[in-house]
PDB file of C-alpha atoms in Angstrom:
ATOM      1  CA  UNK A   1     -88.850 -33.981  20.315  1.00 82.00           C
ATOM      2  CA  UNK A   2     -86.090 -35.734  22.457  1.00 84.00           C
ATOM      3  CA  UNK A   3     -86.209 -38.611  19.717  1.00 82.00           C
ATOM      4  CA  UNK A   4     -82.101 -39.149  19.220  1.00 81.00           C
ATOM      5  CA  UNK A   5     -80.213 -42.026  20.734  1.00 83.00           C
ATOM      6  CA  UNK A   6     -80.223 -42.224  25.015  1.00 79.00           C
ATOM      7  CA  UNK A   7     -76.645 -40.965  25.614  1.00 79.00           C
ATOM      8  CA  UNK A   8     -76.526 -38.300  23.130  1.00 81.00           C
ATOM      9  CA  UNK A   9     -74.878 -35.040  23.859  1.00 80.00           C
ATOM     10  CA  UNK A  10     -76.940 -31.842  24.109  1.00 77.00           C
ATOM     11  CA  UNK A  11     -76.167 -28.462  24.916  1.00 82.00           C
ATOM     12  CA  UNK A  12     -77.953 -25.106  24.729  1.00 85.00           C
ATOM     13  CA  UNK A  13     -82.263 -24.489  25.655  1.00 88.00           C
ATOM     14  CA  UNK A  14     -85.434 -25.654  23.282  1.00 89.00           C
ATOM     15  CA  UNK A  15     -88.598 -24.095  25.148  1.00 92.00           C
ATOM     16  CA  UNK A  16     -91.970 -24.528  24.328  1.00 91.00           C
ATOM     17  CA  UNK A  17     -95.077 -23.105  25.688  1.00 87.00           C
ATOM     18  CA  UNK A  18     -93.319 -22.004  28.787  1.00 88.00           C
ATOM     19  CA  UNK A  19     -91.811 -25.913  28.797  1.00 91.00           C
ATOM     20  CA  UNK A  20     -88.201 -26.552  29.004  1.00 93.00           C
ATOM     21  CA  UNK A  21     -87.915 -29.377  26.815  1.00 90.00           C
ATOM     22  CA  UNK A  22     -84.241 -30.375  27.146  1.00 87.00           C
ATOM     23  CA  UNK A  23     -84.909 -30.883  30.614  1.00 87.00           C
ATOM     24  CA  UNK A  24     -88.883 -32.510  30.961  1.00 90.00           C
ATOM     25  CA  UNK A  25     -89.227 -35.603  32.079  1.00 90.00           C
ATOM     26  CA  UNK A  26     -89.953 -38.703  29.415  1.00 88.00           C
ATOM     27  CA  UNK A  27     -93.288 -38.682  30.571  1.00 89.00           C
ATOM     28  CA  UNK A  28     -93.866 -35.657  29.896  1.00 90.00           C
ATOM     29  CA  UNK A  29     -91.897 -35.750  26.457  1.00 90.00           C
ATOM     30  CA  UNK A  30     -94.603 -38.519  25.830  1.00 87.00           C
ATOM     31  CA  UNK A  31     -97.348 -36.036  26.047  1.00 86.00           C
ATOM     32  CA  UNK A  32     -95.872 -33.854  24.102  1.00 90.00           C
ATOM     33  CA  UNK A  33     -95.226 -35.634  21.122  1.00 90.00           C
ATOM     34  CA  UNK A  34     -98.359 -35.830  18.780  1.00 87.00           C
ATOM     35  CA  UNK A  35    -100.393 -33.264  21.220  1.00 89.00           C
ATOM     36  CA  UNK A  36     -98.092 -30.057  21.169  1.00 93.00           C
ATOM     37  CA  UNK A  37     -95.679 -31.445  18.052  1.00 94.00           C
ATOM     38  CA  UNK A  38     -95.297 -33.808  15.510  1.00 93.00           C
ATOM     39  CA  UNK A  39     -92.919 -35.165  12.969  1.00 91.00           C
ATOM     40  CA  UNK A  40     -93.060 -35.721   9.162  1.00 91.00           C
ATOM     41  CA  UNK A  41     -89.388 -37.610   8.730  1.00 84.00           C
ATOM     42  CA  UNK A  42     -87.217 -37.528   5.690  1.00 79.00           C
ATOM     43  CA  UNK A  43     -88.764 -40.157   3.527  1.00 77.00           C
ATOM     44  CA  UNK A  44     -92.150 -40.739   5.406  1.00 69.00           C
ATOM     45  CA  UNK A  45     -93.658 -42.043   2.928  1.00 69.00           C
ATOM     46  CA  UNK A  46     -91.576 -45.133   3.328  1.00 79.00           C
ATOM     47  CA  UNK A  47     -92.671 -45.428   6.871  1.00 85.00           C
ATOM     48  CA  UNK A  48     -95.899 -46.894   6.915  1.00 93.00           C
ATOM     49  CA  UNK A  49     -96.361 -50.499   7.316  1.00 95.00           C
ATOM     50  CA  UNK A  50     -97.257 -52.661   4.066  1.00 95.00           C
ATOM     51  CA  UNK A  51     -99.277 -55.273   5.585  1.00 97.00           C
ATOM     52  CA  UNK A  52    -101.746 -52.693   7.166  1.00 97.00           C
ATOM     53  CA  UNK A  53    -104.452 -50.341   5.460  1.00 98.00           C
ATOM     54  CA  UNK A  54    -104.134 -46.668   5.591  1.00 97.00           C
ATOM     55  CA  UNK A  55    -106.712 -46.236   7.955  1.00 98.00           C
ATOM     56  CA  UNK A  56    -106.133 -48.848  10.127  1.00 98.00           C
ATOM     57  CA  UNK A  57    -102.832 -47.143  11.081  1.00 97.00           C
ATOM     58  CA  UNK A  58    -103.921 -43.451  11.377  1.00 97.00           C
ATOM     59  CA  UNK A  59    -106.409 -44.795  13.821  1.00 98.00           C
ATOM     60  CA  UNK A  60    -104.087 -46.769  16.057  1.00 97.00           C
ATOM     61  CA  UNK A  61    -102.335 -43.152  16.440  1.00 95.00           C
ATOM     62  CA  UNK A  62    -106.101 -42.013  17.687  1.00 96.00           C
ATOM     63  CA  UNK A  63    -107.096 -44.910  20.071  1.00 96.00           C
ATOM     64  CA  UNK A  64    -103.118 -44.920  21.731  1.00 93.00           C
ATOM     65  CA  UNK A  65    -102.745 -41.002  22.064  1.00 92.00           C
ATOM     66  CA  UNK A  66    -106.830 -40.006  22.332  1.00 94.00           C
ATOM     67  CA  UNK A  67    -108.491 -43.434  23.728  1.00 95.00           C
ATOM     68  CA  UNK A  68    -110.534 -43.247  20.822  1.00 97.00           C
ATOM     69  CA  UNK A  69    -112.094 -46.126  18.926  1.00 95.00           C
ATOM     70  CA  UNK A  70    -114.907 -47.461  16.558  1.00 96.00           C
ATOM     71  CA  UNK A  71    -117.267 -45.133  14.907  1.00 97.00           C
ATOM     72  CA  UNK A  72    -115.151 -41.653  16.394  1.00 97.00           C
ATOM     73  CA  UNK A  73    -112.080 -43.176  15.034  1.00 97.00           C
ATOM     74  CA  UNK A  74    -113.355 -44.252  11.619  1.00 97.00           C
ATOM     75  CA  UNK A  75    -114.882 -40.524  10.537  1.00 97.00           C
ATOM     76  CA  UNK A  76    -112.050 -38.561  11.939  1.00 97.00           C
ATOM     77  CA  UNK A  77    -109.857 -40.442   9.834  1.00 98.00           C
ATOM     78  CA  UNK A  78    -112.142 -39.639   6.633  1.00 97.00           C
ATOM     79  CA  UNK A  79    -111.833 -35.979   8.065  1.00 96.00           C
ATOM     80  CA  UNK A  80    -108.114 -36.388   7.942  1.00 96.00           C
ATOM     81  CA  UNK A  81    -107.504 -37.754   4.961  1.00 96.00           C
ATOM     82  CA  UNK A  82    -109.963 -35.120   3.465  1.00 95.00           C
ATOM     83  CA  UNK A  83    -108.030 -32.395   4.902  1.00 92.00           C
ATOM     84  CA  UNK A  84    -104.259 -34.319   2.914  1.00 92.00           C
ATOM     85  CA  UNK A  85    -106.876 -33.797  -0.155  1.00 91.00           C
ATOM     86  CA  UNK A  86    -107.499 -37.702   0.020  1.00 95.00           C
ATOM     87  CA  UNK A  87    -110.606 -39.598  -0.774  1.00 96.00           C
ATOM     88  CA  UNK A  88    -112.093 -41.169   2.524  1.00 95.00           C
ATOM     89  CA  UNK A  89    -111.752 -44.198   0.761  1.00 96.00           C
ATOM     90  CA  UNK A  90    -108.107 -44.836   1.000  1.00 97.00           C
ATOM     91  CA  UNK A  91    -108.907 -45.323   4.455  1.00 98.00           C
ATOM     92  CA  UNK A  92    -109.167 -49.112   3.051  1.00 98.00           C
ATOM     93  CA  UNK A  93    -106.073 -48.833   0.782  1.00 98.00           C
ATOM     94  CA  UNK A  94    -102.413 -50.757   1.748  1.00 97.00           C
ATOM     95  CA  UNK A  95     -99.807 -48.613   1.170  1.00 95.00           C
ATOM     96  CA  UNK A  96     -98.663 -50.352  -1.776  1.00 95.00           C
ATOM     97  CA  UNK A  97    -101.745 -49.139  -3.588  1.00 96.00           C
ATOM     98  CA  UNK A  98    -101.039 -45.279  -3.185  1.00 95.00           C
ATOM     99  CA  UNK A  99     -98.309 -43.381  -5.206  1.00 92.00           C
ATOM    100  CA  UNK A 100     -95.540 -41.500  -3.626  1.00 90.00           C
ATOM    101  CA  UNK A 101     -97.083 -38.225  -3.539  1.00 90.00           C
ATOM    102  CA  UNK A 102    -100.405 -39.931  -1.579  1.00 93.00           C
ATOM    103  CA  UNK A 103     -98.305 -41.972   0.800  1.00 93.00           C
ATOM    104  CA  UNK A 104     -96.820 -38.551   1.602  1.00 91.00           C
ATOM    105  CA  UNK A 105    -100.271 -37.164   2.436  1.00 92.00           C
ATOM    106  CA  UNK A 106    -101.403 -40.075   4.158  1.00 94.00           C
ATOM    107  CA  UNK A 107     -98.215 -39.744   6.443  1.00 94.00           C
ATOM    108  CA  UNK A 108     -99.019 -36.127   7.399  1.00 93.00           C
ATOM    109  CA  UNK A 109    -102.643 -36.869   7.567  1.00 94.00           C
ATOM    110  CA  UNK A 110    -101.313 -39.476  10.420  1.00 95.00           C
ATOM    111  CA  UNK A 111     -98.757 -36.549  12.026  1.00 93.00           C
ATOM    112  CA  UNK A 112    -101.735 -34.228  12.400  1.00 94.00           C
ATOM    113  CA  UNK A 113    -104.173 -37.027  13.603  1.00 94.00           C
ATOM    114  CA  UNK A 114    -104.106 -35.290  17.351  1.00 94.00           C
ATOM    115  CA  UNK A 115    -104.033 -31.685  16.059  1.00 93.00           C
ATOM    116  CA  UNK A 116    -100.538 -30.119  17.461  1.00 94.00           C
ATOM    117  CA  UNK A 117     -99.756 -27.004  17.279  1.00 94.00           C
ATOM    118  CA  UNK A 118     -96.630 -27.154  15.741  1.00 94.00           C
ATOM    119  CA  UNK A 119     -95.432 -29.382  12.778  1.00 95.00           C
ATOM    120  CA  UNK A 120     -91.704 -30.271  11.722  1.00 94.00           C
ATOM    121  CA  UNK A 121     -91.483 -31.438   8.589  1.00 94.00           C
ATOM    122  CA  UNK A 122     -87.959 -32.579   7.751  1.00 92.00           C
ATOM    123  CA  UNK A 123     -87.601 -32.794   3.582  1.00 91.00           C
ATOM    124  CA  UNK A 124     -91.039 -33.917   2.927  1.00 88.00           C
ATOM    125  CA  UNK A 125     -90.542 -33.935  -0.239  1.00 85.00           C
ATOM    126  CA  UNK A 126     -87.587 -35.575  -1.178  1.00 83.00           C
ATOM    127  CA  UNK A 127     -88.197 -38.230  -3.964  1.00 79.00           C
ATOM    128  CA  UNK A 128     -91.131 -37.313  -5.546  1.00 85.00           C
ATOM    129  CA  UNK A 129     -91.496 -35.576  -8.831  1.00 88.00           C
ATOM    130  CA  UNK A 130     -91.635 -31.769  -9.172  1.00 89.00           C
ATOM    131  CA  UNK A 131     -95.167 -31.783  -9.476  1.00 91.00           C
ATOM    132  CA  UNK A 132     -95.752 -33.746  -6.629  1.00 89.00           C
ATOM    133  CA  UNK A 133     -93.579 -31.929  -4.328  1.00 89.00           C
ATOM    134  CA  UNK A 134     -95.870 -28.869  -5.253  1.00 91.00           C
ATOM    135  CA  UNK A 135     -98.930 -30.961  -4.581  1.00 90.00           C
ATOM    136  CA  UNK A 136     -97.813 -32.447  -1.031  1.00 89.00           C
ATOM    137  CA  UNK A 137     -96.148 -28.219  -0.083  1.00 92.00           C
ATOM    138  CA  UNK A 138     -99.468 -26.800  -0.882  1.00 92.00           C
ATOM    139  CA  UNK A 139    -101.078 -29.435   1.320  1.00 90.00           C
ATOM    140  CA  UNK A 140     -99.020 -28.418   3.792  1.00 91.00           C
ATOM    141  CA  UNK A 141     -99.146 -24.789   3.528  1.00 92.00           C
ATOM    142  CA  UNK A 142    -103.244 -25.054   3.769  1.00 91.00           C
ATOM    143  CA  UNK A 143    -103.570 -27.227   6.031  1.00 88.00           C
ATOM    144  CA  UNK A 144    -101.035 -25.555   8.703  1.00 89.00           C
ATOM    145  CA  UNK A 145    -102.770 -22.168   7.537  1.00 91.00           C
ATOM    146  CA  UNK A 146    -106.741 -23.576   8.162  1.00 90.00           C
ATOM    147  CA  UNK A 147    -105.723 -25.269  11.369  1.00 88.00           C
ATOM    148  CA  UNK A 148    -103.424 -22.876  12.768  1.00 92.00           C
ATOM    149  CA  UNK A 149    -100.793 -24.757  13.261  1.00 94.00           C
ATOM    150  CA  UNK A 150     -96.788 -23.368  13.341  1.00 94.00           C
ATOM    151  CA  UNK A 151     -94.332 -25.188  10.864  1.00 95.00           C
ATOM    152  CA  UNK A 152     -90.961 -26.505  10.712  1.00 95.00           C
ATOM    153  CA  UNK A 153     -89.803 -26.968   7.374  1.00 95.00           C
ATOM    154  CA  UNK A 154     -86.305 -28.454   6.743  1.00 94.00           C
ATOM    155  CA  UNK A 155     -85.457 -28.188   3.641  1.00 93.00           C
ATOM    156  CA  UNK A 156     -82.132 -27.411   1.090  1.00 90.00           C
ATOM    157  CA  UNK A 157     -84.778 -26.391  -0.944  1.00 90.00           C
ATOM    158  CA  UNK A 158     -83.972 -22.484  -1.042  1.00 89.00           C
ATOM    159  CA  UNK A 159     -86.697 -21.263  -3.862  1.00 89.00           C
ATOM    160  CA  UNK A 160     -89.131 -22.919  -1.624  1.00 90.00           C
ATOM    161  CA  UNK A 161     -88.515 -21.300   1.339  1.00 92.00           C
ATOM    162  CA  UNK A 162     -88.445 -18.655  -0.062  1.00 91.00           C
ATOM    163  CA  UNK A 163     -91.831 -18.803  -1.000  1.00 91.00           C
ATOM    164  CA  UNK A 164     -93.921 -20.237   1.853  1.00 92.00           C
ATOM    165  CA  UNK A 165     -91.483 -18.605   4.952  1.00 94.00           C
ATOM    166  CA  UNK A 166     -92.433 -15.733   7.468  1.00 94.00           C
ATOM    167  CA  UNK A 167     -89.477 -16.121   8.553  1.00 96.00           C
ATOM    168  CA  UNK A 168     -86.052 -18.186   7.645  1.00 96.00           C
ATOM    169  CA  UNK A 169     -82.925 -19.837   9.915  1.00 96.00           C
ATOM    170  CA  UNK A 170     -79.554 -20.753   7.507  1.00 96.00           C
ATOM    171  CA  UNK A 171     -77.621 -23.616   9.197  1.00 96.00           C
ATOM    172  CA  UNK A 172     -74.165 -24.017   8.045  1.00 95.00           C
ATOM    173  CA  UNK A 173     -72.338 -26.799   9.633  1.00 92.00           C
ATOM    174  CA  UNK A 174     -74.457 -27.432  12.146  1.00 87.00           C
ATOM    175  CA  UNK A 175     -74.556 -23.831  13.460  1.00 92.00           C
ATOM    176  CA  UNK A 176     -77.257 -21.407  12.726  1.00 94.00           C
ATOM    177  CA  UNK A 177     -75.487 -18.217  10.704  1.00 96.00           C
ATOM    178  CA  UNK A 178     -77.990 -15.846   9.941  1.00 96.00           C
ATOM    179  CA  UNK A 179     -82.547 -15.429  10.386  1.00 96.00           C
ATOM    180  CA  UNK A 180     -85.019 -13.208   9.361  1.00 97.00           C
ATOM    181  CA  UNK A 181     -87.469 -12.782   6.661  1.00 97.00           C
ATOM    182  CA  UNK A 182     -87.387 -13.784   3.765  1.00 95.00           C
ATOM    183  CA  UNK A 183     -87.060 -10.250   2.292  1.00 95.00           C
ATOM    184  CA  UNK A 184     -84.106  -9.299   4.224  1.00 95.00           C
ATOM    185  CA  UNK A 185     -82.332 -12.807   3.393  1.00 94.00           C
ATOM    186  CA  UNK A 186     -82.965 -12.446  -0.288  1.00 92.00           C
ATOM    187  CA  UNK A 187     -81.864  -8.195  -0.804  1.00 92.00           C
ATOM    188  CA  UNK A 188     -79.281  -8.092   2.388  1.00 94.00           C
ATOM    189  CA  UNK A 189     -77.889 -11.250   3.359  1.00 94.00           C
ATOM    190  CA  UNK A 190     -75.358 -10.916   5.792  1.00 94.00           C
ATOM    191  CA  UNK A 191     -73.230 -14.085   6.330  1.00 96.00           C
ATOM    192  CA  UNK A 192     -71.034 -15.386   3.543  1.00 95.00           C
ATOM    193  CA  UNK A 193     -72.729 -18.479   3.374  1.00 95.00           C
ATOM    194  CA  UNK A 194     -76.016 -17.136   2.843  1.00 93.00           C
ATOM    195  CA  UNK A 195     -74.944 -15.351  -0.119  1.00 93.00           C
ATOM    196  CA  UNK A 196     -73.534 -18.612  -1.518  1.00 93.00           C
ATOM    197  CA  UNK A 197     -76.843 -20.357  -1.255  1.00 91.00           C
ATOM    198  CA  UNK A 198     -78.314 -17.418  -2.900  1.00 91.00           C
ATOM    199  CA  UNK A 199     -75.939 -17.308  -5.935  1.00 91.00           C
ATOM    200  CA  UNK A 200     -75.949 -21.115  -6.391  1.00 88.00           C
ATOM    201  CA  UNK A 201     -79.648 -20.758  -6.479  1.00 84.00           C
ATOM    202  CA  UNK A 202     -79.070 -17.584  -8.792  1.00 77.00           C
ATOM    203  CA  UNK A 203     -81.443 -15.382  -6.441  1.00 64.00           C
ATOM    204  CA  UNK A 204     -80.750 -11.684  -5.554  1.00 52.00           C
ATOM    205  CA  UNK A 205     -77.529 -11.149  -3.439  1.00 48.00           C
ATOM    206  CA  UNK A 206     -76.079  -8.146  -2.571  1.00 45.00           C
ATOM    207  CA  UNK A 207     -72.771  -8.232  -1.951  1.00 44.00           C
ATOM    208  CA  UNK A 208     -71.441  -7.953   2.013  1.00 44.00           C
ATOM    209  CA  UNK A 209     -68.204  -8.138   3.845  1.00 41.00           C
TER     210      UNK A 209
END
């Protein structure tokens, strides 16, 4: 998404949709963001502002990216908040009122608001309770699923990738070391460090050079 600091290093290709995004033009990086991708952030949940209702904030993400305003704005934020398994209702609701788990939701609800096609969620469900976490992934995993959408999930959570993947990358060190389903990672992992997130997650690992 182009989002780190201006004067940042960067090496290598990211393409998109035929679009070369380490070289497109800020404008165009503008469009991008929110139409083709989106962001859930580490933490999201502490992101929204506390002086502002739910719904008042989803919506200024539909009139600045879609132009669109009053009566449009209000229902398609009941339908997004209904798709995050949220009552329309919280619409009205400061952050301060929701748990954890529902300020999650309300945060994706907000990341989906101009239906990309791809979704990077980066530890979306660090500090909430087990239960939760299961709560907010299954939100996730319907949602992207009824809609469509491709996603990104970042996550040291191995079990969990595990179980929601078509297909898994292992970074080590900033590097990727090793893809592919997540069959083939679990029975025939082939880079030692694979087979050290598998053991310290006691999952199947064969052994390998």
């Amino acid at each position: 998404l182009r989002l780190l600091p201006p004067g940042t290093e960067m090496s290598g290709s990211i393409g998109f949709g035929g679009m070369e995004l380490t070289r497109a033009s800020e404008d165009k990086m503008r469009e991008f963001r929110w139409k083709k991708a989106a962001l859930v952030t580490q933490g999201a949940m502490n992101s929204l502002t506390p002086v502002l209702t739910v719904g008042y904030q989803i919506a200024e993400v539909l009139r600045v990216r879609l132009g669109m305003a009053g009566d449009e704005a209000r229902k398609r934020v009941a339908e997004l908040l209904s798709m995050t398994s949220l009552p329309p209702g919280y619409a009205r609701k400061y952050p301060h009122e929701l748990s954890g788990g529902e300020k999650q939701r309300a945060v994706i609800s907000m990341a989906v608001a101009c239906s990309p096609e791809f979704l990077i969620a980066d530890e979306p469900t660090s500090a909430l309770d087990v239960i939760t976490q299961a709560e907010v992934i299954a939100t996730l995993v319907r949602m992207v699923r009824d809609k469509g959408m491709g996603l990104l999930l970042v996550t040291h959570d191995l079990p969990l990738a595990l179980s929601i993947s078509d297909e898994m990358a292992v970074m080590h060190e900033g590097r990727l070391v090793e893809k592919g389903t997540p069959e083939r990672i679990t029975t025939s992992p082939s880079h030692a460090h694979t087979r050290t997130l598998l053991s310290a997650f006691s999952l199947t690992a064969r052994s390998g050079p």
